[in-house]
Amino acid sequence: MCGISCILSLANAAQRHSTAQPRNGEHKAALGAERQKLDKELDASLAQIAHRGPDGCGKWIGEDCRVPFHSPAHGIHAVVNGEFYDYDAIRARLETETQYPFTSRSDSEIIIALYLHYGLNFTEHLRGEFACVLWDERREMFVAVRDRYGIKPLFWTVQDDGHGAGGKRLLVAAEMKAFLPLGWEPEWDVRSLKDAGWNHDTRTLFKGVQKIRPGHYMTCQSFGHVEERPYWDTSFPDKARVPNILALLQYARDSLLTLSKRKTDPRTPQELIEGVRERMLEAVRLRLRADVPIGVYLSGGIDSSVIAGMVSHLVKEQNVSVGSASPTDRVTCFSVAFDEDSGFDESSIANRTAEWLGVKYIKKLMNEEELAKRFEDAVWHCEQHNPDLNFVGKFALSEVPQEAGYKVVLTGEGADEAFAGYPVYLPDYLREPDSAYEAHNALPEAERLEQLKLAEEEAREHYRAIGADAGNSAIGVPRLMLNNISTIDGMTAFQPDVFASWTDTAHAACDPHMVIACNPDGITRHYINSRWHPLHSALYVWSKGNLPNIFLTCLGDRTEMAHSIEARTPFLDHQLTEYVNALPPSVKLRWSPDRRRFVEKWVLREASKPFITQELYERKKHPYSAPTRYPRGGPLWRLMGGLLTRVKVEGLGFVEWEKVEGLVGEAFGDEGSPKAMRLALVVAAWVVMAERFGVRTARPEGGLAR
């Protein structure tokens, strides 16, 4: 594990090579002062994110104070957050093909050797979850890379360099709080808050701070031009048949060769199941290597349970060690439990799974008091709001392995995105026939059309029931841009309607649906509209928004690294997902004529069957969520009441007090409103961030106040 904080001067050539240089003694004194200033800034910045790498700290400042991170030799300096897998094979190949003198057994060192050998193509050889930065002294090239799915975070911003001559410097860090000691003064990005850009594109909650996209690298050449480019993207196979004559004409214009290559998938269901199982076992096996013990997060769902089952299988049947543990040691699983009467507790299922697998099972009970106690710290670490307390539960879960002496865990994130596990995907699966797998698809065309009507209404009812915006049946431009997929309605279901009236004028054109539609580039939108099945288009759009910006953040890296826990995600191994993406839609969501219902993640269930209980094999998907009903007068009621005061809410600047003042009363009690609770959680999180980050009060027309 590792935290990253970088400062790079963006001085232009004229500034760096000015003929008006100070005398030698003055230059050395100025250089020494600048180095001392940078040293203090970096120490303070790294201290803010010490939880990401508590076992040590290192830094490097270039000879002319331009590049502040640690380096080995050879003019290439790198810092890595995360893990590279299969690095022994990569290293062996490099030792054969290059003269690079490896000096350690660390997986991180391969990035330098790969860069020296392949240049910027080094990214295609990396496998794992990672964020890394690299400095090439000879080429004056700075490179920052984020893994394919955005499992690890990486933020950047540009600020004045403080010398008063118009100079700038680039800041890059694993968490935004690392910018605070570097002179960053956070301001709310109200447009990003209103149109959900923080969730659906590169923006964050704060002006001028952006995320590097998953599967992208950012370069800065010669302390000047900053550019971001993709090195990998999700892709799906063409539909087997052109659904209408207009699409046929479009394809004919594009490429007759493409038309000639389109065909149905010839593989049997059993072949597909075995292909998934083989790649899943490999992804799990690769993530069991470490010099510390490794545990597994276990819930009542199939995703984490199959991970635990496969780990147990590899230990028992193949004598694989789980990290530094002996193969004879029992696998250890960790879980969090909510109150049994809440309707959200899955720990009893997890307990039965643990008994069936014969693993050690440790769980933490999360009642209302425990959730309230951790809410503010969890928000600080996540650096964004969440309309559910599930992120606080995940924050608490990560305390359990830490208390048991574990630093690494395997988790089940990513399975629903790869295998179509969420109910929101069903209407888009039904939107067109799956012509790629007609021979093995039990869903008749008449049934598909009828089920599509039912699925769209059930989706709207589901969101109404949990206090979210159910959307409407109207098809606007954003949906037309994405082949009419309705998944984007689910992605915008939790838009908080609490904004001050001035924001409607200052940011009149805010449309979260349009932000989602514009996030994919034009080439990808062409594939979405002409080549991909709507289910695959839905999976793509979700994986570029909700997956990296919510699930891998609030329910992933940020709540795990808050307690110095490195989580590894086998389901997001790109060699596994590339195989799964190429499977026909109807093996991901499958119609069962006997039960007259759809089985989500069907091919995953079948591949997992030897490793899970019958109970889990037959269980329907239940999204991980925390309870939303709590009594008045309890710990959460008191917490929300203390955070949602008029002074604090109006201090945000962009929230209308009249829209918030009754939320606590509406949210709590036997008849509490789930929608009011979700809104209260969101605004309370903004208040916490305003206080802890020292965010300026937002004002209309760009006016700001402390």
PDB file of C-alpha atoms in Angstrom, residues 148-365:
ATOM      1  CA  ARG A 148      -8.295   0.060 -15.761  1.00  0.00           C
ATOM      2  CA  TYR A 149     -11.354   0.245 -13.503  1.00  0.00           C
ATOM      3  CA  GLY A 150     -10.387   3.061 -11.155  1.00  0.00           C
ATOM      4  CA  ILE A 151      -9.909   0.833  -8.121  1.00  0.00           C
ATOM      5  CA  LYS A 152      -7.187   3.173  -6.874  1.00  0.00           C
ATOM      6  CA  PRO A 153      -7.794   6.945  -6.838  1.00  0.00           C
ATOM      7  CA  LEU A 154      -5.632   9.671  -8.341  1.00  0.00           C
ATOM      8  CA  PHE A 155      -6.483  13.395  -8.298  1.00  0.00           C
ATOM      9  CA  TRP A 156      -4.828  16.447  -9.788  1.00  0.00           C
ATOM     10  CA  THR A 157      -5.088  20.215  -9.787  1.00  0.00           C
ATOM     11  CA  VAL A 158      -3.031  23.235 -10.880  1.00  0.00           C
ATOM     12  CA  GLN A 159      -2.214  26.144  -8.559  1.00  0.00           C
ATOM     13  CA  ASP A 160      -0.048  29.268  -8.481  1.00  0.00           C
ATOM     14  CA  ASP A 161       3.503  28.455  -7.483  1.00  0.00           C
ATOM     15  CA  GLY A 162       3.568  31.246  -4.903  1.00  0.00           C
ATOM     16  CA  HIS A 163       6.413  33.228  -6.476  1.00  0.00           C
ATOM     17  CA  GLY A 164       4.201  35.992  -7.831  1.00  0.00           C
ATOM     18  CA  ALA A 165       5.433  35.760 -11.437  1.00  0.00           C
ATOM     19  CA  GLY A 166       2.447  33.885 -12.866  1.00  0.00           C
ATOM     20  CA  GLY A 167       4.088  30.504 -12.452  1.00  0.00           C
ATOM     21  CA  LYS A 168       2.011  27.379 -11.886  1.00  0.00           C
ATOM     22  CA  ARG A 169       2.581  23.974 -10.411  1.00  0.00           C
ATOM     23  CA  LEU A 170       0.815  20.660 -10.919  1.00  0.00           C
ATOM     24  CA  LEU A 171      -0.317  18.753  -7.819  1.00  0.00           C
ATOM     25  CA  VAL A 172      -1.129  15.024  -7.993  1.00  0.00           C
ATOM     26  CA  ALA A 173      -2.232  12.943  -5.012  1.00  0.00           C
ATOM     27  CA  ALA A 174      -4.050   9.796  -3.975  1.00  0.00           C
ATOM     28  CA  GLU A 175      -6.555  11.832  -1.944  1.00  0.00           C
ATOM     29  CA  MET A 176      -7.650  15.452  -2.206  1.00  0.00           C
ATOM     30  CA  LYS A 177      -6.931  16.139   1.465  1.00  0.00           C
ATOM     31  CA  ALA A 178      -3.234  15.784   0.610  1.00  0.00           C
ATOM     32  CA  PHE A 179      -3.512  19.117  -1.257  1.00  0.00           C
ATOM     33  CA  LEU A 180      -4.505  21.047   1.881  1.00  0.00           C
ATOM     34  CA  PRO A 181      -0.961  21.485   3.285  1.00  0.00           C
ATOM     35  CA  LEU A 182       0.206  22.577  -0.180  1.00  0.00           C
ATOM     36  CA  GLY A 183      -1.813  25.782  -0.092  1.00  0.00           C
ATOM     37  CA  TRP A 184      -4.944  24.464  -1.801  1.00  0.00           C
ATOM     38  CA  GLU A 185      -8.069  26.367  -0.745  1.00  0.00           C
ATOM     39  CA  PRO A 186     -11.101  24.222  -1.607  1.00  0.00           C
ATOM     40  CA  GLU A 187     -14.187  25.771  -3.193  1.00  0.00           C
ATOM     41  CA  TRP A 188     -17.454  23.987  -3.933  1.00  0.00           C
ATOM     42  CA  ASP A 189     -18.025  23.126  -7.573  1.00  0.00           C
ATOM     43  CA  VAL A 190     -21.749  23.847  -7.499  1.00  0.00           C
ATOM     44  CA  ARG A 191     -22.292  22.881 -11.131  1.00  0.00           C
ATOM     45  CA  SER A 192     -20.644  19.512 -10.503  1.00  0.00           C
ATOM     46  CA  LEU A 193     -22.889  19.010  -7.470  1.00  0.00           C
ATOM     47  CA  LYS A 194     -26.042  19.908  -9.413  1.00  0.00           C
ATOM     48  CA  ASP A 195     -25.374  17.931 -12.595  1.00  0.00           C
ATOM     49  CA  ALA A 196     -23.595  15.056 -10.805  1.00  0.00           C
ATOM     50  CA  GLY A 197     -20.378  15.598 -12.729  1.00  0.00           C
ATOM     51  CA  TRP A 198     -18.501  14.432  -9.626  1.00  0.00           C
ATOM     52  CA  ASN A 199     -20.029  11.000 -10.263  1.00  0.00           C
ATOM     53  CA  HIS A 200     -20.186  10.838 -14.038  1.00  0.00           C
ATOM     54  CA  ASP A 201     -17.106  12.580 -15.444  1.00  0.00           C
ATOM     55  CA  THR A 202     -13.669  13.746 -14.274  1.00  0.00           C
ATOM     56  CA  ARG A 203     -14.883  16.474 -11.910  1.00  0.00           C
ATOM     57  CA  THR A 204     -15.038  16.283  -8.103  1.00  0.00           C
ATOM     58  CA  LEU A 205     -17.010  18.243  -5.499  1.00  0.00           C
ATOM     59  CA  PHE A 206     -14.312  20.936  -5.582  1.00  0.00           C
ATOM     60  CA  LYS A 207     -13.501  23.480  -8.276  1.00  0.00           C
ATOM     61  CA  GLY A 208     -10.401  22.808 -10.301  1.00  0.00           C
ATOM     62  CA  VAL A 209      -9.740  19.348  -8.852  1.00  0.00           C
ATOM     63  CA  GLN A 210     -10.129  16.464 -11.253  1.00  0.00           C
ATOM     64  CA  LYS A 211      -9.780  12.697 -11.279  1.00  0.00           C
ATOM     65  CA  ILE A 212      -7.592  10.868 -13.743  1.00  0.00           C
ATOM     66  CA  ARG A 213      -9.995   8.572 -15.559  1.00  0.00           C
ATOM     67  CA  PRO A 214      -9.770   4.795 -15.118  1.00  0.00           C
ATOM     68  CA  GLY A 215      -7.690   3.204 -17.863  1.00  0.00           C
ATOM     69  CA  HIS A 216      -5.951   6.515 -18.603  1.00  0.00           C
ATOM     70  CA  TYR A 217      -2.532   8.052 -18.114  1.00  0.00           C
ATOM     71  CA  MET A 218      -1.698  11.728 -17.766  1.00  0.00           C
ATOM     72  CA  THR A 219       1.550  13.206 -19.065  1.00  0.00           C
ATOM     73  CA  CYS A 220       3.300  16.500 -18.551  1.00  0.00           C
ATOM     74  CA  GLN A 221       6.094  17.102 -21.037  1.00  0.00           C
ATOM     75  CA  SER A 222       8.960  19.489 -20.254  1.00  0.00           C
ATOM     76  CA  PHE A 223       7.106  21.130 -17.351  1.00  0.00           C
ATOM     77  CA  GLY A 224       4.446  22.445 -19.705  1.00  0.00           C
ATOM     78  CA  HIS A 225       1.674  20.712 -21.599  1.00  0.00           C
ATOM     79  CA  VAL A 226      -0.614  18.448 -19.504  1.00  0.00           C
ATOM     80  CA  GLU A 227      -2.518  15.782 -21.434  1.00  0.00           C
ATOM     81  CA  GLU A 228      -4.635  12.740 -20.546  1.00  0.00           C
ATOM     82  CA  ARG A 229      -5.020   9.741 -22.866  1.00  0.00           C
ATOM     83  CA  PRO A 230      -6.591   6.269 -22.644  1.00  0.00           C
ATOM     84  CA  TYR A 231      -4.499   3.122 -22.678  1.00  0.00           C
ATOM     85  CA  TRP A 232      -7.377   0.619 -22.229  1.00  0.00           C
ATOM     86  CA  ASP A 233     -11.142   0.558 -22.478  1.00  0.00           C
ATOM     87  CA  THR A 234     -14.002  -1.872 -22.016  1.00  0.00           C
ATOM     88  CA  SER A 235     -15.332  -3.372 -25.234  1.00  0.00           C
ATOM     89  CA  PHE A 236     -18.081  -5.784 -26.224  1.00  0.00           C
ATOM     90  CA  PRO A 237     -18.815  -7.939 -29.273  1.00  0.00           C
ATOM     91  CA  ASP A 238     -21.017  -6.772 -32.120  1.00  0.00           C
ATOM     92  CA  LYS A 239     -24.642  -7.824 -32.109  1.00  0.00           C
ATOM     93  CA  ALA A 240     -25.174 -10.905 -34.236  1.00  0.00           C
ATOM     94  CA  ARG A 241     -27.840  -9.288 -36.352  1.00  0.00           C
ATOM     95  CA  VAL A 242     -28.643  -5.770 -37.476  1.00  0.00           C
ATOM     96  CA  PRO A 243     -31.985  -4.946 -35.800  1.00  0.00           C
ATOM     97  CA  ASN A 244     -33.342  -2.567 -38.449  1.00  0.00           C
ATOM     98  CA  ILE A 245     -32.721  -1.293 -41.958  1.00  0.00           C
ATOM     99  CA  LEU A 246     -31.312   2.057 -40.812  1.00  0.00           C
ATOM    100  CA  ALA A 247     -28.652   0.294 -38.774  1.00  0.00           C
ATOM    101  CA  LEU A 248     -27.969  -1.977 -41.735  1.00  0.00           C
ATOM    102  CA  LEU A 249     -27.337   1.014 -43.978  1.00  0.00           C
ATOM    103  CA  GLN A 250     -25.081   2.575 -41.335  1.00  0.00           C
ATOM    104  CA  TYR A 251     -23.082  -0.624 -41.076  1.00  0.00           C
ATOM    105  CA  ALA A 252     -22.813  -0.861 -44.832  1.00  0.00           C
ATOM    106  CA  ARG A 253     -21.396   2.639 -44.934  1.00  0.00           C
ATOM    107  CA  ASP A 254     -18.966   1.815 -42.137  1.00  0.00           C
ATOM    108  CA  SER A 255     -17.583  -1.458 -43.339  1.00  0.00           C
ATOM    109  CA  LEU A 256     -18.804  -4.413 -45.357  1.00  0.00           C
ATOM    110  CA  LEU A 257     -15.979  -6.370 -43.785  1.00  0.00           C
ATOM    111  CA  THR A 258     -17.472  -5.805 -40.347  1.00  0.00           C
ATOM    112  CA  LEU A 259     -20.822  -7.148 -41.556  1.00  0.00           C
ATOM    113  CA  SER A 260     -19.187 -10.261 -42.961  1.00  0.00           C
ATOM    114  CA  LYS A 261     -17.530 -11.036 -39.650  1.00  0.00           C
ATOM    115  CA  ARG A 262     -20.661 -10.826 -37.496  1.00  0.00           C
ATOM    116  CA  LYS A 263     -21.881 -14.194 -36.290  1.00  0.00           C
ATOM    117  CA  THR A 264     -23.543 -16.005 -33.428  1.00  0.00           C
ATOM    118  CA  ASP A 265     -21.527 -17.393 -30.535  1.00  0.00           C
ATOM    119  CA  PRO A 266     -20.841 -21.080 -31.308  1.00  0.00           C
ATOM    120  CA  ARG A 267     -19.849 -22.081 -27.766  1.00  0.00           C
ATOM    121  CA  THR A 268     -22.082 -24.190 -25.523  1.00  0.00           C
ATOM    122  CA  PRO A 269     -23.220 -22.867 -22.134  1.00  0.00           C
ATOM    123  CA  GLN A 270     -20.967 -25.385 -20.417  1.00  0.00           C
ATOM    124  CA  GLU A 271     -17.940 -24.109 -22.313  1.00  0.00           C
ATOM    125  CA  LEU A 272     -18.731 -20.572 -21.190  1.00  0.00           C
ATOM    126  CA  ILE A 273     -19.200 -21.662 -17.576  1.00  0.00           C
ATOM    127  CA  GLU A 274     -15.868 -23.472 -17.541  1.00  0.00           C
ATOM    128  CA  GLY A 275     -14.153 -20.503 -19.164  1.00  0.00           C
ATOM    129  CA  VAL A 276     -15.430 -18.180 -16.426  1.00  0.00           C
ATOM    130  CA  ARG A 277     -14.511 -20.627 -13.648  1.00  0.00           C
ATOM    131  CA  GLU A 278     -10.973 -21.105 -14.958  1.00  0.00           C
ATOM    132  CA  ARG A 279     -10.307 -17.361 -15.176  1.00  0.00           C
ATOM    133  CA  MET A 280     -11.875 -16.635 -11.802  1.00  0.00           C
ATOM    134  CA  LEU A 281      -9.669 -19.190 -10.085  1.00  0.00           C
ATOM    135  CA  GLU A 282      -6.620 -17.675 -11.766  1.00  0.00           C
ATOM    136  CA  ALA A 283      -7.601 -14.139 -10.723  1.00  0.00           C
ATOM    137  CA  VAL A 284      -8.056 -15.278  -7.118  1.00  0.00           C
ATOM    138  CA  ARG A 285      -4.830 -17.305  -7.086  1.00  0.00           C
ATOM    139  CA  LEU A 286      -2.755 -14.358  -8.305  1.00  0.00           C
ATOM    140  CA  ARG A 287      -4.116 -12.182  -5.494  1.00  0.00           C
ATOM    141  CA  LEU A 288      -3.128 -14.616  -2.742  1.00  0.00           C
ATOM    142  CA  ARG A 289       0.537 -13.717  -2.941  1.00  0.00           C
ATOM    143  CA  ALA A 290       1.804 -11.387  -0.191  1.00  0.00           C
ATOM    144  CA  ASP A 291       4.342 -11.227   2.614  1.00  0.00           C
ATOM    145  CA  VAL A 292       1.522 -10.711   5.139  1.00  0.00           C
ATOM    146  CA  PRO A 293      -1.615 -12.756   5.978  1.00  0.00           C
ATOM    147  CA  ILE A 294      -4.610 -12.278   3.661  1.00  0.00           C
ATOM    148  CA  GLY A 295      -8.260 -12.398   4.698  1.00  0.00           C
ATOM    149  CA  VAL A 296     -11.576 -12.294   2.811  1.00  0.00           C
ATOM    150  CA  TYR A 297     -14.571  -9.979   3.222  1.00  0.00           C
ATOM    151  CA  LEU A 298     -17.676 -12.182   3.473  1.00  0.00           C
ATOM    152  CA  SER A 299     -21.296 -11.026   3.190  1.00  0.00           C
ATOM    153  CA  GLY A 300     -24.539 -12.867   2.502  1.00  0.00           C
ATOM    154  CA  GLY A 301     -24.152 -12.495  -1.258  1.00  0.00           C
ATOM    155  CA  ILE A 302     -22.741 -14.744  -3.938  1.00  0.00           C
ATOM    156  CA  ASP A 303     -19.853 -12.438  -4.938  1.00  0.00           C
ATOM    157  CA  SER A 304     -17.856 -12.435  -1.715  1.00  0.00           C
ATOM    158  CA  SER A 305     -18.923 -16.017  -0.953  1.00  0.00           C
ATOM    159  CA  VAL A 306     -17.477 -17.447  -4.165  1.00  0.00           C
ATOM    160  CA  ILE A 307     -14.222 -15.596  -3.479  1.00  0.00           C
ATOM    161  CA  ALA A 308     -14.088 -17.214  -0.032  1.00  0.00           C
ATOM    162  CA  GLY A 309     -15.026 -20.567  -1.555  1.00  0.00           C
ATOM    163  CA  MET A 310     -12.338 -20.385  -4.214  1.00  0.00           C
ATOM    164  CA  VAL A 311      -9.697 -19.347  -1.694  1.00  0.00           C
ATOM    165  CA  SER A 312     -10.645 -22.341   0.463  1.00  0.00           C
ATOM    166  CA  HIS A 313     -10.514 -24.616  -2.587  1.00  0.00           C
ATOM    167  CA  LEU A 314      -7.065 -23.384  -3.618  1.00  0.00           C
ATOM    168  CA  VAL A 315      -5.748 -23.862  -0.074  1.00  0.00           C
ATOM    169  CA  LYS A 316      -7.225 -27.344   0.416  1.00  0.00           C
ATOM    170  CA  GLU A 317      -6.921 -28.792  -3.073  1.00  0.00           C
ATOM    171  CA  GLN A 318      -3.855 -27.060  -4.503  1.00  0.00           C
ATOM    172  CA  ASN A 319      -1.861 -26.324  -1.342  1.00  0.00           C
ATOM    173  CA  VAL A 320      -1.797 -22.581  -2.131  1.00  0.00           C
ATOM    174  CA  SER A 321      -0.718 -20.289   0.700  1.00  0.00           C
ATOM    175  CA  VAL A 322      -2.904 -17.323   1.628  1.00  0.00           C
ATOM    176  CA  GLY A 323      -0.266 -14.627   1.842  1.00  0.00           C
ATOM    177  CA  SER A 324       2.312 -15.450   4.487  1.00  0.00           C
ATOM    178  CA  ALA A 325       0.022 -17.992   6.197  1.00  0.00           C
ATOM    179  CA  SER A 326       0.753 -21.705   6.032  1.00  0.00           C
ATOM    180  CA  PRO A 327      -1.475 -23.801   3.733  1.00  0.00           C
ATOM    181  CA  THR A 328      -2.524 -25.663   6.869  1.00  0.00           C
ATOM    182  CA  ASP A 329      -3.960 -22.492   8.442  1.00  0.00           C
ATOM    183  CA  ARG A 330      -7.671 -21.843   8.139  1.00  0.00           C
ATOM    184  CA  VAL A 331      -8.822 -19.044   5.841  1.00  0.00           C
ATOM    185  CA  THR A 332     -10.101 -16.042   7.812  1.00  0.00           C
ATOM    186  CA  CYS A 333     -13.217 -14.114   6.746  1.00  0.00           C
ATOM    187  CA  PHE A 334     -14.539 -10.794   8.034  1.00  0.00           C
ATOM    188  CA  SER A 335     -18.057  -9.423   8.089  1.00  0.00           C
ATOM    189  CA  VAL A 336     -20.241  -6.655   9.496  1.00  0.00           C
ATOM    190  CA  ALA A 337     -23.713  -7.258  10.944  1.00  0.00           C
ATOM    191  CA  PHE A 338     -26.628  -4.843  11.309  1.00  0.00           C
ATOM    192  CA  ASP A 339     -29.444  -5.287  13.832  1.00  0.00           C
ATOM    193  CA  GLU A 340     -31.347  -8.489  13.023  1.00  0.00           C
ATOM    194  CA  ASP A 341     -34.743  -6.760  12.981  1.00  0.00           C
ATOM    195  CA  SER A 342     -33.563  -4.080  10.515  1.00  0.00           C
ATOM    196  CA  GLY A 343     -34.191  -6.205   7.433  1.00  0.00           C
ATOM    197  CA  PHE A 344     -30.672  -5.454   6.184  1.00  0.00           C
ATOM    198  CA  ASP A 345     -28.611  -7.983   8.153  1.00  0.00           C
ATOM    199  CA  GLU A 346     -26.993 -10.767   6.107  1.00  0.00           C
ATOM    200  CA  SER A 347     -24.575 -12.023   8.749  1.00  0.00           C
ATOM    201  CA  SER A 348     -26.568 -15.198   9.461  1.00  0.00           C
ATOM    202  CA  ILE A 349     -26.161 -16.249   5.815  1.00  0.00           C
ATOM    203  CA  ALA A 350     -22.467 -15.375   5.951  1.00  0.00           C
ATOM    204  CA  ASN A 351     -22.144 -17.435   9.127  1.00  0.00           C
ATOM    205  CA  ARG A 352     -23.701 -20.491   7.453  1.00  0.00           C
ATOM    206  CA  THR A 353     -21.373 -20.039   4.477  1.00  0.00           C
ATOM    207  CA  ALA A 354     -18.353 -19.851   6.800  1.00  0.00           C
ATOM    208  CA  GLU A 355     -19.404 -23.045   8.580  1.00  0.00           C
ATOM    209  CA  TRP A 356     -19.904 -24.846   5.248  1.00  0.00           C
ATOM    210  CA  LEU A 357     -16.465 -23.744   4.036  1.00  0.00           C
ATOM    211  CA  GLY A 358     -14.773 -24.456   7.346  1.00  0.00           C
ATOM    212  CA  VAL A 359     -13.218 -20.989   7.556  1.00  0.00           C
ATOM    213  CA  LYS A 360     -12.632 -18.745  10.549  1.00  0.00           C
ATOM    214  CA  TYR A 361     -15.338 -16.071  10.745  1.00  0.00           C
ATOM    215  CA  ILE A 362     -15.000 -12.731  12.545  1.00  0.00           C
ATOM    216  CA  LYS A 363     -17.796 -10.153  12.479  1.00  0.00           C
ATOM    217  CA  LYS A 364     -18.511  -6.726  13.960  1.00  0.00           C
ATOM    218  CA  LEU A 365     -22.002  -5.653  15.025  1.00  0.00           C
TER     219      LEU A 365
END
